[in-house]
């Protein structure tokens, strides 16, 4: 995407007034925007808003929207699944630029961090709209023309993320994340549709039974049947590794 | 638009397009070690260091580089020479197109990680694609380089 002008506001109010003035696109890390075609009058760069932070509160972790995937990878504050989900997203250079805000706002169905955040029951804070559960944001168009400011989630006991990739830094053929906090949550993404959350988990069920109602389909990376089979194997491995599953 | 940049310790006043990427600016300024491989953040051949962080310059807006220190191979010439010595000795380089990006990534890794293992090295360099070498030689060369120069 090309821009006639890029502005670098230093407050959220300035961002809003820039949004009111002409056709615009918000720039996070800018990596996916680079791959998009088109010409927009104004790019609004969020890099001067001090939105790159990680806050550890008593029972919740808050992440500023401009925090990069590399910062998530390097922090020891997170449940395991966060580091595991960003580890194979491109190389170090890419992760030094890609932001959590851009990864969530894009609603990318292939997203690795997106699947982990769904399993963590993450909540999003937008500047104008306020808070919304991420799963609701993904499945609706409730929030429009807004600025994602923060992503947060409650701390959990066990968590594990796995993705199956054709090569080390490729997009996932399918990915899966399990967390156990007040409840057990399983999210499956890159099906290739967007991530879904499996509700009403019966802990006596095996991986095959747990994934029975999840829809997997075909694309150039693999067939739905292949994806299902890989997802069952990954889930089965996670269940074995999670001692909580009793 | 006019920007002020600090590249390899030297200050530049330069005129850029508002949405210009650092790769184009650097090459425009005659800093030609920086290569365009994929132009989609996938290959690492355009890697530079901005304020201590390895970034793909093909996807880094030049306006974001203002008030920051940009380093390319030209700015770490002596260290680059040492890394290149090991790369050459292992017969890793064929066309050499990926080498400046690889050298920047190795330099950045050495700054960031203490005593990286082979697994750490493979992970850190996963974003630097080489279409000629097959990587085994690269890893041998980097392990040997780090063994000798880890103290620097
Ligand atoms: C080569 C390549 C390989 C990749 N591989 C993987 C992979 O294997 N797995 C994976 O999960 N991801 C992968 N990604 C995606 C990457 O991790 C990021 O999700 C993606 O680049 C978007 O993040 P960004 O910060 O670059 O966002 P941008 O490109 O800046 O923005 C993306 C979208 O979000 C909007 N936006 C950005 N920030 C905000 C905000 N704060 N508020 C409102 N709207 C906002 C933008 O307007 C745009 O529409 C890859 C990306 C690339 C370029
Ligand atoms: S040219 Fe920048 S990553 Fe390939
Ligand atoms: S030596 Fe040719 S791409 Fe690496």
CSV table of C-alpha atoms and ligand atoms in Angstrom, one decimal:
chain,number,residue,atom,x,y,z
A,1,UNK,CA,0.0,0.0,0.0
A,2,UNK,CA,1.3,3.4,-0.9
A,3,UNK,CA,0.7,6.6,1.0
A,4,UNK,CA,0.7,10.2,-0.2
A,5,UNK,CA,1.5,11.2,3.4
A,6,UNK,CA,2.4,9.5,6.6
A,7,UNK,CA,1.6,11.3,9.9
A,8,UNK,CA,3.1,10.5,13.2
A,9,UNK,CA,0.7,11.6,16.0
A,10,UNK,CA,1.9,11.6,19.6
A,11,UNK,CA,-1.5,11.3,21.3
A,12,UNK,CA,-4.6,9.2,20.7
A,13,UNK,CA,-6.7,12.3,20.3
A,14,UNK,CA,-4.5,13.5,17.5
A,15,UNK,CA,-5.0,10.1,15.8
A,16,UNK,CA,-8.8,10.6,16.0
A,17,UNK,CA,-8.6,14.0,14.5
A,18,UNK,CA,-6.3,12.7,11.7
A,19,UNK,CA,-8.9,10.0,11.1
A,20,UNK,CA,-11.7,12.6,10.8
A,21,UNK,CA,-9.8,14.6,8.2
A,22,UNK,CA,-9.4,12.3,5.2
A,23,UNK,CA,-9.2,8.7,4.0
A,24,UNK,CA,-6.6,7.0,6.0
A,25,UNK,CA,-5.1,3.7,7.0
A,26,UNK,CA,-3.6,2.9,10.4
A,27,UNK,CA,0.0,1.7,10.4
A,28,UNK,CA,1.2,-0.8,13.0
A,29,UNK,CA,4.4,-2.6,12.0
A,30,UNK,CA,3.4,-2.0,8.4
A,31,UNK,CA,4.4,-5.4,7.2
A,32,UNK,CA,1.0,-6.6,5.9
A,33,UNK,CA,0.2,-3.2,4.6
A,34,UNK,CA,3.3,-3.5,2.5
A,35,UNK,CA,1.9,-6.6,0.8
A,36,UNK,CA,-1.5,-4.9,0.0
A,37,UNK,CA,-2.1,-3.1,-3.2
A,38,UNK,CA,-3.7,0.3,-3.2
A,39,UNK,CA,-3.1,4.0,-2.8
A,40,UNK,CA,-4.3,5.9,0.3
A,41,UNK,CA,-4.0,9.5,1.1
A,42,UNK,CA,-2.9,9.2,4.6
A,43,UNK,CA,-1.1,6.6,6.7
A,44,UNK,CA,-1.4,7.1,10.4
A,45,UNK,CA,1.7,5.7,12.1
A,46,UNK,CA,1.1,4.7,15.7
A,47,UNK,CA,4.8,4.3,16.6
A,48,UNK,CA,5.0,7.6,18.5
A,49,UNK,CA,2.2,6.8,21.0
A,50,UNK,CA,4.2,4.8,23.6
A,51,UNK,CA,1.9,1.8,23.0
A,52,UNK,CA,4.8,-0.6,23.3
A,53,UNK,CA,4.6,-1.9,26.8
A,54,UNK,CA,3.9,-5.1,28.8
A,55,UNK,CA,2.3,-4.7,32.2
A,56,UNK,CA,2.1,-7.5,34.7
A,57,UNK,CA,-0.8,-6.9,37.0
A,58,UNK,CA,-1.9,-9.2,39.8
A,59,UNK,CA,-4.1,-11.5,37.8
A,60,UNK,CA,-3.9,-9.9,34.3
A,61,UNK,CA,-1.2,-9.2,31.7
A,62,UNK,CA,-1.7,-6.1,29.5
A,63,UNK,CA,0.1,-5.6,26.2
A,64,UNK,CA,0.3,-2.3,24.3
A,65,UNK,CA,-0.8,-2.6,20.7
A,66,UNK,CA,2.5,-1.5,19.3
A,67,UNK,CA,4.5,-4.2,21.2
A,68,UNK,CA,6.4,-6.3,18.7
A,69,UNK,CA,6.2,-10.1,18.4
A,70,UNK,CA,9.9,-10.2,19.3
A,71,UNK,CA,9.3,-8.5,22.6
A,72,UNK,CA,6.6,-11.1,23.3
A,73,UNK,CA,9.1,-13.8,22.5
A,74,UNK,CA,11.7,-12.4,24.8
A,75,UNK,CA,9.5,-11.6,27.8
A,76,UNK,CA,9.4,-14.2,30.7
A,77,UNK,CA,6.0,-12.8,31.9
A,78,UNK,CA,3.8,-14.7,29.6
A,79,UNK,CA,2.2,-18.2,29.6
A,80,UNK,CA,4.2,-20.6,27.4
A,81,UNK,CA,1.7,-20.4,24.5
A,82,UNK,CA,2.6,-16.8,23.7
A,83,UNK,CA,6.3,-17.4,23.1
A,84,UNK,CA,5.5,-20.7,21.3
A,85,UNK,CA,3.1,-18.9,19.0
A,86,UNK,CA,5.4,-16.2,17.8
A,87,UNK,CA,8.7,-18.2,17.7
A,88,UNK,CA,8.3,-19.2,14.0
A,89,UNK,CA,6.7,-16.1,12.7
A,90,UNK,CA,9.2,-15.1,10.0
A,91,UNK,CA,12.7,-14.3,11.2
A,92,UNK,CA,14.0,-12.1,14.0
A,93,UNK,CA,13.9,-9.0,11.8
A,94,UNK,CA,10.2,-9.5,10.9
A,95,UNK,CA,9.3,-10.1,14.6
A,96,UNK,CA,11.1,-6.9,15.5
A,97,UNK,CA,8.6,-5.0,13.4
A,98,UNK,CA,5.3,-7.0,13.4
A,99,UNK,CA,3.1,-5.8,16.2
A,100,UNK,CA,0.4,-7.5,18.3
A,101,UNK,CA,-2.0,-4.7,17.3
A,102,UNK,CA,-1.5,-5.3,13.6
A,103,UNK,CA,-1.7,-9.1,14.1
A,104,UNK,CA,-5.1,-8.8,15.9
A,105,UNK,CA,-6.6,-5.9,13.9
A,106,UNK,CA,-6.0,-7.7,10.6
A,107,UNK,CA,-8.2,-10.6,11.7
A,108,UNK,CA,-5.9,-12.9,9.8
A,109,UNK,CA,-7.2,-16.5,9.7
A,110,UNK,CA,-3.6,-17.8,9.5
A,111,UNK,CA,-2.5,-16.0,12.6
A,112,UNK,CA,-0.5,-18.0,15.2
A,113,UNK,CA,-0.6,-15.4,18.0
A,114,UNK,CA,-4.4,-14.9,17.2
A,115,UNK,CA,-5.1,-18.6,18.1
A,116,UNK,CA,-3.1,-18.3,21.3
A,117,UNK,CA,-5.0,-15.2,22.3
A,118,UNK,CA,-8.4,-16.8,21.6
A,119,UNK,CA,-7.4,-19.7,23.9
A,120,UNK,CA,-6.4,-17.1,26.5
A,121,UNK,CA,-9.8,-15.5,26.3
A,122,UNK,CA,-8.1,-12.2,25.5
A,123,UNK,CA,-9.9,-8.9,25.6
A,124,UNK,CA,-9.2,-5.9,23.3
A,125,UNK,CA,-9.4,-2.3,24.3
A,126,UNK,CA,-10.2,0.1,21.5
A,127,UNK,CA,-9.8,3.9,22.0
A,128,UNK,CA,-13.3,4.8,21.0
A,129,UNK,CA,-15.3,1.6,21.4
A,130,UNK,CA,-13.8,0.4,24.7
A,131,UNK,CA,-13.4,-3.2,25.6
A,132,UNK,CA,-14.5,-6.3,23.6
A,133,UNK,CA,-13.7,-10.0,23.9
A,134,UNK,CA,-11.4,-10.9,21.0
A,135,UNK,CA,-13.6,-13.8,19.9
A,136,UNK,CA,-16.5,-11.3,19.5
A,137,UNK,CA,-14.3,-8.9,17.6
A,138,UNK,CA,-13.2,-11.6,15.2
A,139,UNK,CA,-16.7,-12.8,14.5
A,140,UNK,CA,-18.5,-9.4,14.1
A,141,UNK,CA,-18.1,-6.0,12.5
A,142,UNK,CA,-19.0,-4.2,15.7
A,143,UNK,CA,-15.8,-2.2,15.9
A,144,UNK,CA,-15.0,0.0,12.9
A,145,UNK,CA,-12.7,2.9,12.3
A,146,UNK,CA,-11.0,2.6,15.7
A,147,UNK,CA,-7.6,2.3,17.2
A,148,UNK,CA,-6.7,-0.9,19.1
A,149,UNK,CA,-4.8,0.3,22.1
A,150,UNK,CA,-4.3,-2.8,24.3
A,151,UNK,CA,-4.7,-6.6,24.4
A,152,UNK,CA,-5.0,-8.2,27.8
A,153,UNK,CA,-5.7,-11.7,29.3
A,154,UNK,CA,-5.9,-13.4,32.7
A,155,UNK,CA,-3.0,-15.5,33.9
A,156,UNK,CA,-3.4,-19.2,33.4
A,157,UNK,CA,-1.8,-22.3,34.8
A,158,UNK,CA,-1.0,-24.5,31.9
A,159,UNK,CA,-0.8,-23.5,28.2
A,160,UNK,CA,0.6,-25.0,25.1
A,161,UNK,CA,0.6,-23.9,21.4
A,162,UNK,CA,1.5,-26.0,18.4
A,163,UNK,CA,1.5,-25.1,14.7
A,164,UNK,CA,2.3,-27.4,11.7
A,165,UNK,CA,4.3,-25.6,9.1
A,166,UNK,CA,5.7,-26.9,5.8
A,167,UNK,CA,8.9,-25.2,6.6
A,168,UNK,CA,10.3,-23.4,9.6
A,169,UNK,CA,9.0,-19.8,8.9
A,170,UNK,CA,6.0,-20.7,6.7
A,171,UNK,CA,2.4,-19.8,7.5
A,172,UNK,CA,0.7,-22.6,9.5
A,173,UNK,CA,-1.2,-25.3,7.8
A,174,UNK,CA,-3.1,-25.6,11.1
A,175,UNK,CA,-2.5,-24.4,14.6
A,176,UNK,CA,-3.9,-25.2,18.0
A,177,UNK,CA,-3.7,-23.8,21.5
A,178,UNK,CA,-4.8,-25.2,24.9
A,179,UNK,CA,-5.0,-23.1,28.1
A,180,UNK,CA,-6.2,-24.0,31.5
A,181,UNK,CA,-7.2,-21.2,33.8
A,182,UNK,CA,-10.6,-21.1,35.5
A,183,UNK,CA,-11.7,-23.4,32.6
A,184,UNK,CA,-10.0,-25.4,29.9
A,185,UNK,CA,-10.1,-23.6,26.5
A,186,UNK,CA,-9.0,-25.0,23.1
A,187,UNK,CA,-8.6,-22.8,20.1
A,188,UNK,CA,-7.9,-24.0,16.5
A,189,UNK,CA,-6.8,-21.7,13.8
A,190,UNK,CA,-5.5,-21.7,10.2
A,191,UNK,CA,-8.2,-24.3,9.4
A,192,UNK,CA,-7.7,-22.4,7.0
A,193,UNK,CA,-10.7,-20.3,8.3
A,194,UNK,CA,-10.3,-18.0,11.3
A,195,UNK,CA,-9.7,-19.4,14.7
A,196,UNK,CA,-12.5,-21.1,16.6
A,197,UNK,CA,-13.0,-21.9,20.2
A,198,UNK,CA,-14.2,-25.3,21.3
A,199,UNK,CA,-16.9,-24.8,23.9
A,200,UNK,CA,-18.2,-27.2,26.5
A,201,UNK,CA,-15.1,-29.4,26.9
A,202,UNK,CA,-15.6,-32.9,28.3
A,203,UNK,CA,-12.3,-33.7,29.9
A,204,UNK,CA,-12.9,-37.4,29.3
A,205,UNK,CA,-12.9,-37.0,25.6
A,206,UNK,CA,-9.9,-37.7,23.4
A,207,UNK,CA,-8.5,-35.4,20.7
A,208,UNK,CA,-10.6,-36.9,18.0
A,209,UNK,CA,-13.8,-36.4,19.9
A,210,UNK,CA,-12.9,-32.9,21.0
A,211,UNK,CA,-12.3,-31.8,17.4
A,212,UNK,CA,-15.3,-33.6,16.0
A,213,UNK,CA,-17.4,-30.5,15.3
A,214,UNK,CA,-14.5,-28.2,14.1
A,215,UNK,CA,-14.6,-27.5,10.4
A,216,UNK,CA,-11.4,-28.0,8.4
A,217,UNK,CA,-11.3,-27.2,4.7
A,218,UNK,CA,-9.0,-27.4,1.7
A,219,UNK,CA,-6.6,-24.8,0.3
A,220,UNK,CA,-3.3,-25.0,-1.6
A,221,UNK,CA,-1.5,-25.9,1.6
A,222,UNK,CA,-3.4,-29.0,2.4
A,223,UNK,CA,-6.8,-30.7,2.4
A,224,UNK,CA,-9.3,-30.5,5.3
A,225,UNK,CA,-8.9,-34.2,6.0
A,226,UNK,CA,-5.1,-33.7,6.3
A,227,UNK,CA,-5.5,-30.7,8.6
A,228,UNK,CA,-7.9,-32.6,10.8
A,229,UNK,CA,-5.5,-35.4,11.1
A,230,UNK,CA,-2.6,-33.1,12.0
A,231,UNK,CA,-4.7,-31.1,14.5
A,232,UNK,CA,-5.8,-34.4,16.2
A,233,UNK,CA,-2.2,-35.4,16.6
A,234,UNK,CA,-1.1,-32.0,17.9
A,235,UNK,CA,-3.9,-31.9,20.4
A,236,UNK,CA,-3.3,-35.4,21.5
A,237,UNK,CA,0.4,-34.4,22.2
A,238,UNK,CA,-0.7,-31.4,24.1
A,239,UNK,CA,-3.1,-33.4,26.2
A,240,UNK,CA,-0.3,-35.8,27.1
A,241,UNK,CA,2.0,-33.0,28.0
A,242,UNK,CA,-0.6,-31.3,30.2
A,243,UNK,CA,-0.8,-32.9,33.5
A,244,UNK,CA,-3.9,-30.8,34.3
A,245,UNK,CA,-6.0,-33.1,32.1
A,246,UNK,CA,-7.3,-35.2,34.9
B,1,UNK,CA,10.0,15.6,2.4
B,2,UNK,CA,13.3,16.3,4.1
B,3,UNK,CA,14.7,14.0,6.8
B,4,UNK,CA,17.7,13.9,8.9
B,5,UNK,CA,19.3,10.5,9.3
B,6,UNK,CA,22.2,9.0,11.2
B,7,UNK,CA,23.8,6.1,9.2
B,8,UNK,CA,27.0,4.4,10.3
B,9,UNK,CA,27.7,7.4,12.6
B,10,UNK,CA,27.4,9.9,9.8
B,11,UNK,CA,24.6,12.5,9.5
B,12,UNK,CA,22.7,12.9,6.3
B,13,UNK,CA,20.0,15.5,5.3
B,14,UNK,CA,18.1,13.8,2.5
B,15,UNK,CA,14.9,14.2,0.5
B,16,UNK,CA,12.6,11.2,0.5
B,17,UNK,CA,9.1,10.2,-0.6
B,18,UNK,CA,6.7,10.2,2.4
B,19,UNK,CA,6.3,6.5,2.3
B,20,UNK,CA,9.8,5.6,1.2
B,21,UNK,CA,11.4,2.5,2.7
B,22,UNK,CA,14.9,2.6,4.3
B,23,UNK,CA,16.3,0.1,1.7
B,24,UNK,CA,15.6,2.6,-1.1
B,25,UNK,CA,17.0,5.5,0.9
B,26,UNK,CA,20.2,3.7,1.8
B,27,UNK,CA,20.8,2.6,-1.8
B,28,UNK,CA,20.0,6.2,-2.9
B,29,UNK,CA,22.7,7.4,-0.6
B,30,UNK,CA,25.2,5.0,-2.1
B,31,UNK,CA,25.1,2.4,0.7
B,32,UNK,CA,24.9,-0.5,-1.7
B,33,UNK,CA,25.6,-3.5,0.7
B,34,UNK,CA,21.9,-3.5,1.4
B,35,UNK,CA,20.2,-5.8,-1.1
B,36,UNK,CA,16.6,-6.2,-2.3
B,37,UNK,CA,15.8,-9.9,-2.5
B,38,UNK,CA,12.1,-10.5,-2.0
B,39,UNK,CA,10.8,-7.0,-1.0
B,40,UNK,CA,8.2,-8.8,1.1
B,41,UNK,CA,10.0,-9.2,4.5
B,42,UNK,CA,10.8,-12.9,3.7
B,43,UNK,CA,14.5,-13.2,2.8
B,44,UNK,CA,16.6,-11.1,5.1
B,45,UNK,CA,19.0,-9.8,2.4
B,46,UNK,CA,18.1,-6.2,3.2
B,47,UNK,CA,18.8,-6.6,7.0
B,48,UNK,CA,20.2,-3.6,8.8
B,49,UNK,CA,20.3,-2.6,12.5
B,50,UNK,CA,18.2,0.3,13.7
B,51,UNK,CA,18.9,1.3,17.3
B,52,UNK,CA,20.3,-2.1,18.1
B,53,UNK,CA,17.5,-4.1,16.5
B,54,UNK,CA,17.8,-6.2,13.4
B,55,UNK,CA,15.2,-5.1,10.9
B,56,UNK,CA,14.4,-5.8,7.2
B,57,UNK,CA,15.0,-2.4,5.6
B,58,UNK,CA,12.7,-3.2,2.7
B,59,UNK,CA,9.7,-2.9,5.1
B,60,UNK,CA,11.0,-0.2,7.5
B,61,UNK,CA,9.7,3.3,6.7
B,62,UNK,CA,12.5,5.8,6.4
B,63,UNK,CA,10.6,8.4,8.5
B,64,UNK,CA,10.7,5.9,11.4
B,65,UNK,CA,14.5,5.9,11.2
B,66,UNK,CA,14.8,9.6,12.1
B,67,UNK,CA,16.5,10.2,15.5
B,68,UNK,CA,17.8,6.6,15.4
B,69,UNK,CA,21.1,5.0,14.6
B,70,UNK,CA,21.1,3.0,11.4
B,71,UNK,CA,24.0,0.5,10.9
B,72,UNK,CA,24.8,-1.4,7.7
B,73,UNK,CA,27.8,-3.6,6.8
B,74,UNK,CA,29.7,-0.4,5.9
B,75,UNK,CA,29.5,0.7,9.5
B,76,UNK,CA,30.8,-2.6,11.0
B,77,UNK,CA,33.5,-3.2,8.4
B,78,UNK,CA,36.1,-4.8,10.6
B,79,UNK,CA,33.7,-7.2,12.2
B,80,UNK,CA,32.1,-7.9,8.8
B,81,UNK,CA,35.5,-8.8,7.5
B,82,UNK,CA,36.1,-11.3,10.2
B,83,UNK,CA,32.7,-13.0,9.7
B,84,UNK,CA,33.4,-13.1,5.9
B,85,UNK,CA,36.7,-14.8,6.5
B,86,UNK,CA,34.9,-17.8,8.1
B,87,UNK,CA,32.2,-17.8,5.5
B,88,UNK,CA,34.8,-17.9,2.8
B,89,UNK,CA,36.9,-20.6,4.5
B,90,UNK,CA,33.9,-22.9,4.7
B,91,UNK,CA,33.1,-22.3,1.0
B,92,UNK,CA,29.6,-21.1,2.0
B,93,UNK,CA,29.3,-18.2,-0.4
B,94,UNK,CA,28.4,-18.8,-4.0
B,95,UNK,CA,26.6,-15.8,-5.5
B,96,UNK,CA,27.1,-13.7,-2.3
B,97,UNK,CA,23.8,-11.9,-2.6
B,98,UNK,CA,22.6,-12.9,0.8
B,99,UNK,CA,25.9,-12.3,2.6
B,100,UNK,CA,25.5,-8.6,3.7
B,101,UNK,CA,22.1,-9.5,5.3
B,102,UNK,CA,23.6,-12.6,6.9
B,103,UNK,CA,26.5,-10.7,8.3
B,104,UNK,CA,24.2,-8.1,9.8
B,105,UNK,CA,22.1,-10.9,11.4
B,106,UNK,CA,25.2,-12.7,12.8
B,107,UNK,CA,26.5,-9.4,14.2
B,108,UNK,CA,23.1,-8.7,15.8
B,109,UNK,CA,22.9,-12.2,17.2
B,110,UNK,CA,26.3,-11.8,18.8
B,111,UNK,CA,25.2,-8.6,20.4
B,112,UNK,CA,21.9,-10.1,21.6
B,113,UNK,CA,22.7,-13.7,22.7
B,114,UNK,CA,25.3,-15.0,25.0
B,115,UNK,CA,27.0,-18.2,23.8
B,116,UNK,CA,24.3,-19.2,21.4
B,117,UNK,CA,24.0,-23.0,20.7
B,118,UNK,CA,23.6,-24.4,17.2
B,119,UNK,CA,19.9,-24.5,17.7
B,120,UNK,CA,19.9,-20.8,18.8
B,121,UNK,CA,21.9,-19.9,15.7
B,122,UNK,CA,19.5,-21.8,13.4
B,123,UNK,CA,16.5,-20.1,15.0
B,124,UNK,CA,18.1,-16.6,14.9
B,125,UNK,CA,19.1,-16.9,11.3
B,126,UNK,CA,15.9,-18.5,10.1
B,127,UNK,CA,14.8,-15.3,8.4
B,128,UNK,CA,18.0,-15.1,6.3
B,129,UNK,CA,17.4,-17.1,3.1
B,130,UNK,CA,20.3,-18.3,1.0
B,131,UNK,CA,19.5,-19.9,-2.3
B,132,UNK,CA,23.0,-21.3,-2.9
B,133,UNK,CA,24.6,-22.6,0.3
B,134,UNK,CA,22.3,-25.2,1.9
B,135,UNK,CA,23.0,-23.6,5.4
B,136,UNK,CA,25.2,-26.4,6.8
B,137,UNK,CA,28.4,-24.5,5.8
B,138,UNK,CA,27.0,-21.3,7.2
B,139,UNK,CA,26.4,-22.8,10.5
B,140,UNK,CA,29.9,-24.3,10.6
B,141,UNK,CA,31.4,-20.9,9.7
B,142,UNK,CA,29.3,-19.1,12.3
B,143,UNK,CA,30.1,-21.6,15.1
B,144,UNK,CA,33.8,-21.2,14.3
B,145,UNK,CA,33.6,-17.4,14.2
B,146,UNK,CA,31.9,-17.3,17.5
B,147,UNK,CA,34.3,-19.7,19.1
B,148,UNK,CA,37.2,-17.4,18.3
B,149,UNK,CA,35.6,-14.0,18.6
B,150,UNK,CA,33.0,-14.5,21.4
B,151,UNK,CA,34.9,-12.2,23.7
B,152,UNK,CA,34.7,-9.1,21.4
C,1,LIG,C1,6.4,-12.4,5.2
C,1,LIG,C2,5.5,-12.5,6.4
C,1,LIG,C3,5.4,-13.7,7.0
C,1,LIG,C4,4.5,-13.9,8.1
C,1,LIG,N1,4.3,-15.1,8.7
C,1,LIG,C5,3.5,-15.2,9.7
C,1,LIG,C6,3.3,-16.5,10.4
C,1,LIG,O1,3.9,-17.5,10.0
C,1,LIG,N2,2.4,-16.5,11.4
C,1,LIG,C7,1.6,-15.5,11.8
C,1,LIG,O2,0.9,-15.6,12.7
C,1,LIG,N3,1.8,-14.3,11.2
C,1,LIG,C8,2.7,-14.1,10.2
C,1,LIG,N4,2.8,-12.9,9.5
C,1,LIG,C9,1.9,-11.8,10.0
C,1,LIG,C10,2.6,-10.9,11.0
C,1,LIG,O3,2.9,-11.7,12.2
C,1,LIG,C11,1.7,-9.7,11.4
C,1,LIG,O4,0.5,-10.3,11.9
C,1,LIG,C12,1.4,-8.8,10.3
C,1,LIG,O5,2.6,-8.4,9.7
C,1,LIG,C13,0.5,-7.6,10.8
C,1,LIG,O6,1.2,-7.0,11.8
C,1,LIG,P1,1.8,-5.5,11.5
C,1,LIG,O7,2.2,-4.9,12.8
C,1,LIG,O8,2.8,-5.5,10.4
C,1,LIG,O9,0.5,-4.8,11.0
C,1,LIG,P2,0.2,-3.7,9.8
C,1,LIG,O10,0.6,-4.3,8.5
C,1,LIG,O11,0.7,-2.4,10.2
C,1,LIG,O12,-1.4,-3.7,9.9
C,1,LIG,C14,-2.3,-4.8,9.7
C,1,LIG,C15,-3.7,-4.3,9.7
C,1,LIG,O13,-4.1,-3.9,11.0
C,1,LIG,C16,-4.4,-2.5,11.0
C,1,LIG,N5,-3.8,-2.0,12.3
C,1,LIG,C17,-2.5,-2.1,12.7
C,1,LIG,N6,-2.4,-1.7,14.0
C,1,LIG,C18,-3.6,-1.3,14.4
C,1,LIG,C19,-4.1,-0.7,15.6
C,1,LIG,N7,-3.3,-0.6,16.7
C,1,LIG,N8,-5.4,-0.3,15.7
C,1,LIG,C20,-6.2,-0.5,14.6
C,1,LIG,N9,-5.8,-1.0,13.4
C,1,LIG,C21,-4.5,-1.4,13.3
C,1,LIG,C22,-3.8,-1.9,9.8
C,1,LIG,O14,-4.5,-0.7,9.3
C,1,LIG,C23,-3.9,-3.0,8.8
C,1,LIG,O15,-5.2,-3.1,8.3
C,1,LIG,C24,3.7,-12.7,8.5
C,1,LIG,C25,3.9,-11.5,7.9
C,1,LIG,C26,4.7,-11.4,6.8
C,1,LIG,C27,4.9,-10.0,6.2
C,2,LIG,S1,14.3,-7.8,0.6
C,2,LIG,FE1,13.8,-7.3,2.6
C,2,LIG,S2,13.4,-9.3,3.5
C,2,LIG,FE2,13.8,-9.7,1.4
C,3,LIG,S1,25.3,-17.3,-1.6
C,3,LIG,FE1,23.8,-17.0,-3.2
C,3,LIG,S2,22.0,-16.6,-2.0
C,3,LIG,FE2,23.4,-17.0,-0.5
